[in-house]
Amino acid sequence: MQFTTRPELSGSFGMVSSTHWLASAAGMSVLERGGNAFDATVAAGFTLQVVEPHQNGPGGDLPLIFASPGQEPTLLCAQGPAPAAATPGHFRDLGLRAIPGTGTHAAAVPGATTGWLTLLRDHGTFALADVLEYAIGYARHGFPVTAKISEYITKVERLFATHWTTSAAVHLPAGRAPRPGEHLRNPALADTFERLVAAAAGKPRETGIDRAIEEWTTGRIAQAMADFCTTEVLDSTGERHRGLLSADDLATWRPAYEKTVSIEYRGHRVHKGGAWSQGPVLLQQLGMLAGDELAPGTADHIHRVVEVSKLAFADRDAWYGDVPDVPLDILTSPAYSAERRRMVAEHASREMRPGAPGGRTPRLPVVSDELIAEVFRAAIGEPNAVAPQGIDAGPLPTGEARTDTVHVDVADRSGTMVSAMPSGGWLHSSPVIPELGFPLGTRLQMAWLESGLPNTLAPGKRPRTTLSPTLVTRGDEPVLAFGTPGGDQQDQWQLNFLLNVLDGGMNLQEAIDFPQFHSTHFPSSFYPHESRPAGVVVEKRVGEEVLAELEKRGHLVQRAGDWEIGRLCAVGRDPGTGRLYAAANPRGIQGYAAGR
């Protein structure tokens, strides 16, 4: 029996796990009122847009995976594409070496809100007003500020007060960052949600939600987003630029359903998003680890997992993107996995080593060390400043994100399970649109300006995202849905959790509570794309003996706090008994599961 901070929840009615207790409570309330897993997920998702504004917002993005017993898992992709005006030449003509990490200039078509509405229309049973009432209430009347929200706003307080004054009006209500425990209101956001409800009112459920989607994509809300992009705002470059998002971009894009990508692992099938996301790296890591019998928490286990992660993420950077010719069938095949597995040595690698699937020649993007140095010197104000590595250190003073995401998992009594990973549109991504109460996202920063890469920026193309929910099936039954915020760390922390469950025999809470670790070896997906070759971040409670052994093997070990890494959520189901389970991350004292 492993040490746990809380019990694993168990019941038969329904389970909700999310990164904020208010979202979990909203989702559970919907289940108690007779809603299904989709209704509950949407209610929780909209609530997260309000109560975790530093981690996601209405202007962000959303992939989710869902399945019911006897049905194939399906992915809903609500990752918006690049606007029609977003070309590499446009940015290069401005003298830019990378797409900025903040400001409207880096905004893709916002997908999260349209995604939630689409899911509710197609699979839910509740009216829009009934799932939005929680988010509206918290936006209108206020919600308690957590320590992280206060910390994030404090870091960008000067940016808001000096340049992004529309953000200051919302997030500096007393002329300063709110303190933990104070309540924060956002009446303009409540008005925006109520416009959606008004558009749907008096019509049949599905028709009403369609009208709300039209309001978001072609109505007053869409026009306010497009109009705001004509205003020049300060961004990561230190200069002011207009956004590229237009009314036509908003009107012509809709979320889409896709098949998942999956592999077998220890009698289970693990399902992820396609190569427009980083999701397949989890599958590649599992493929390379198949057959290992190493105990979690040992130096041998951590070393092998970290080295395998370096190989998988090198393949991500060389081969993944929103293009039709990604060789995923080869990258996730047993033969390729075995070939790559043989590259793991006893000493930590300091190289980026992408493979050559099908004999194709790999090519990695060129990362500018000079740009990285410039960004961190300017942001931190120190001549020798370096990037914070691998821990959620919050935004830089200039707003650049390090890791910002939320998560929600739901299981209902019918056995339907949903794993959702909304993100983007954070309070520090770009200025708040005053009429709407939220900022646009900056997902374009994850695309490259360099030509000829799978993830090269192009109009109508999805920038490769770090957002990566996971769903696991056994036979034709969903048995596990989970995920975590964390940017590039998402599919490392999720891997550790899954190995703890399937290899270590831990229950969900034990697996979440177990000491976490991850590599910082490869370039960050976030501007300005810093890395730390051979770097590994480990919660120090794993033990000094293990940490010393990792250093002996050549890893550059960063000792994290005992409870500092990861924000995992999970729900599970035993198909034989119908029993449901749930657990949530105790780190940061914010994530909670609810169920009965």
mmCIF file of N, CA and C in Angstrom, residues 44 61 102 112 150 166 231 236 344 350 374 453 493:
data_model
loop_
_atom_site.group_PDB
_atom_site.id
_atom_site.type_symbol
_atom_site.label_atom_id
_atom_site.label_comp_id
_atom_site.label_asym_id
_atom_site.label_seq_id
_atom_site.Cartn_x
_atom_site.Cartn_y
_atom_site.Cartn_z
ATOM 1 N N ALA A 44 -18.665 21.762 -16.079
ATOM 2 C CA ALA A 44 -17.365 21.913 -15.430
ATOM 3 C C ALA A 44 -16.411 22.724 -16.301
ATOM 4 N N ASP A 61 -8.504 26.852 -26.410
ATOM 5 C CA ASP A 61 -8.567 25.669 -27.263
ATOM 6 C C ASP A 61 -9.052 24.468 -26.450
ATOM 7 N N THR A 102 2.905 36.290 -26.543
ATOM 8 C CA THR A 102 1.785 37.049 -26.000
ATOM 9 C C THR A 102 1.245 37.980 -27.075
ATOM 10 N N ALA A 112 -12.286 26.673 -27.901
ATOM 11 C CA ALA A 112 -12.803 26.018 -26.704
ATOM 12 C C ALA A 112 -14.314 26.179 -26.548
ATOM 13 N N SER A 150 -3.413 34.635 -7.633
ATOM 14 C CA SER A 150 -2.786 35.832 -7.082
ATOM 15 C C SER A 150 -1.339 35.948 -7.542
ATOM 16 N N THR A 166 -7.118 47.197 -20.201
ATOM 17 C CA THR A 166 -8.410 46.492 -20.179
ATOM 18 C C THR A 166 -8.319 45.248 -19.295
ATOM 19 N N THR A 231 -6.750 46.616 -33.153
ATOM 20 C CA THR A 231 -6.025 47.500 -32.239
ATOM 21 C C THR A 231 -4.615 46.968 -32.015
ATOM 22 N N SER A 236 5.243 40.066 -26.922
ATOM 23 C CA SER A 236 6.550 39.574 -26.484
ATOM 24 C C SER A 236 7.721 40.230 -27.186
ATOM 25 N N VAL A 344 18.744 3.381 -25.948
ATOM 26 C CA VAL A 344 18.862 3.807 -24.555
ATOM 27 C C VAL A 344 20.121 3.193 -23.948
ATOM 28 N N ARG A 350 22.755 13.595 -24.290
ATOM 29 C CA ARG A 350 22.677 15.058 -24.388
ATOM 30 C C ARG A 350 22.319 15.505 -25.802
ATOM 31 N N GLU A 374 17.752 36.829 -25.194
ATOM 32 C CA GLU A 374 17.157 38.168 -25.244
ATOM 33 C C GLU A 374 15.848 38.222 -24.470
ATOM 34 N N LEU A 453 8.814 22.315 -42.494
ATOM 35 C CA LEU A 453 8.635 21.448 -41.331
ATOM 36 C C LEU A 453 7.175 21.018 -41.226
ATOM 37 N N TRP A 493 4.102 13.398 -17.369
ATOM 38 C CA TRP A 493 3.413 13.134 -16.098
ATOM 39 C C TRP A 493 2.315 12.095 -16.269
#
